[in-house]
């Protein structure tokens, strides 16, 4: 596709359930980022994948959160035992290479609501 | 990581030039300065990036003084559609993009 694609666009889940959020980056982009944005707040960094390097997981808020990137392309963010405070928009972005002029392209996000 | 500080909000009128300044006192030699724009219910969008002096594109200009401890995003003749949150980021290639709280720009007619 032409841009970063995220699915689902909306997800409502019950507290305690696990959820998986998917991100399809732009083809050929080696870097992939996940962020969380609560209502009216800025972007909270979660995790960063860069090629074959070990991902930067420093932003993951708890061990309930994990992410994978298979084959250097599609990424899945998994939240286990969801809590109401996990409700937010989860944004994915990708960029071509980690060069000085790297421009990150964002998807439209997945709005997660935990009830 | 260099921390950035920018105003929480700014107000302007259509047709005015808007300048948003970002402070990054502990910027590192290899850090670049990048600005993103975010509209409601959308992901951020890249606006401009620079290392030093001045950079201009079709959307904005970025002014960076010699000491690089601050930068100013300049939006010429803003319109209502420029109402958005503007983020200043500082970082090196190959590292995660860290966003601050951004500046909410409100443009009125």
Short mmCIF file of C-alpha atoms in Angstrom, two decimals, chain A residues 33 35 37 41-45 48 50 56 91 98-109 111, chain B residues 30-32 34 36 38 41-46 49 87 91-101:
data_model
loop_
_atom_site.label_atom_id
_atom_site.label_comp_id
_atom_site.label_asym_id
_atom_site.label_seq_id
_atom_site.Cartn_x
_atom_site.Cartn_y
_atom_site.Cartn_z
CA UNK A 33 7.78 2.55 15.82
CA UNK A 35 3.35 4.88 20.21
CA UNK A 37 -1.64 8.50 22.73
CA UNK A 41 -2.02 13.91 25.51
CA UNK A 42 1.20 13.70 23.55
CA UNK A 43 2.68 10.58 22.00
CA UNK A 44 4.15 8.07 24.41
CA UNK A 45 6.95 6.02 22.87
CA UNK A 48 11.28 0.81 18.13
CA UNK A 50 15.38 -1.09 13.33
CA UNK A 56 14.42 -0.65 21.76
CA UNK A 91 -0.04 4.66 16.53
CA UNK A 98 17.95 5.58 10.06
CA UNK A 99 19.53 8.44 8.20
CA UNK A 100 19.75 12.00 9.36
CA UNK A 101 16.91 12.99 7.06
CA UNK A 102 14.62 10.17 8.02
CA UNK A 103 10.96 11.06 7.81
CA UNK A 104 8.59 8.85 9.75
CA UNK A 105 5.20 8.09 8.26
CA UNK A 106 2.35 7.39 10.63
CA UNK A 107 -0.70 5.23 10.29
CA UNK A 108 -4.18 6.34 11.29
CA UNK A 109 -3.96 4.46 14.54
CA UNK A 111 -8.42 3.29 18.99
CA UNK B 30 24.96 14.40 16.12
CA UNK B 31 21.38 15.43 16.91
CA UNK B 32 19.05 16.72 14.25
CA UNK B 34 12.70 17.73 13.45
CA UNK B 36 5.95 17.20 13.19
CA UNK B 38 -0.66 16.48 14.17
CA UNK B 41 -7.70 11.98 14.98
CA UNK B 42 -4.66 11.64 12.75
CA UNK B 43 -1.08 10.49 13.16
CA UNK B 44 1.67 13.11 13.13
CA UNK B 45 3.07 14.32 9.86
CA UNK B 46 6.66 15.38 9.17
CA UNK B 49 14.14 18.96 9.64
CA UNK B 87 6.00 18.74 18.04
CA UNK B 91 17.67 13.05 18.17
CA UNK B 92 20.23 11.08 16.25
CA UNK B 93 19.84 8.76 13.32
CA UNK B 94 19.00 5.19 14.26
CA UNK B 95 17.33 6.07 17.54
CA UNK B 96 13.71 6.15 18.56
CA UNK B 97 11.71 9.31 17.85
CA UNK B 98 10.69 10.76 21.21
CA UNK B 99 7.80 13.21 21.20
CA UNK B 100 7.16 15.79 23.90
CA UNK B 101 3.82 17.36 24.70
#
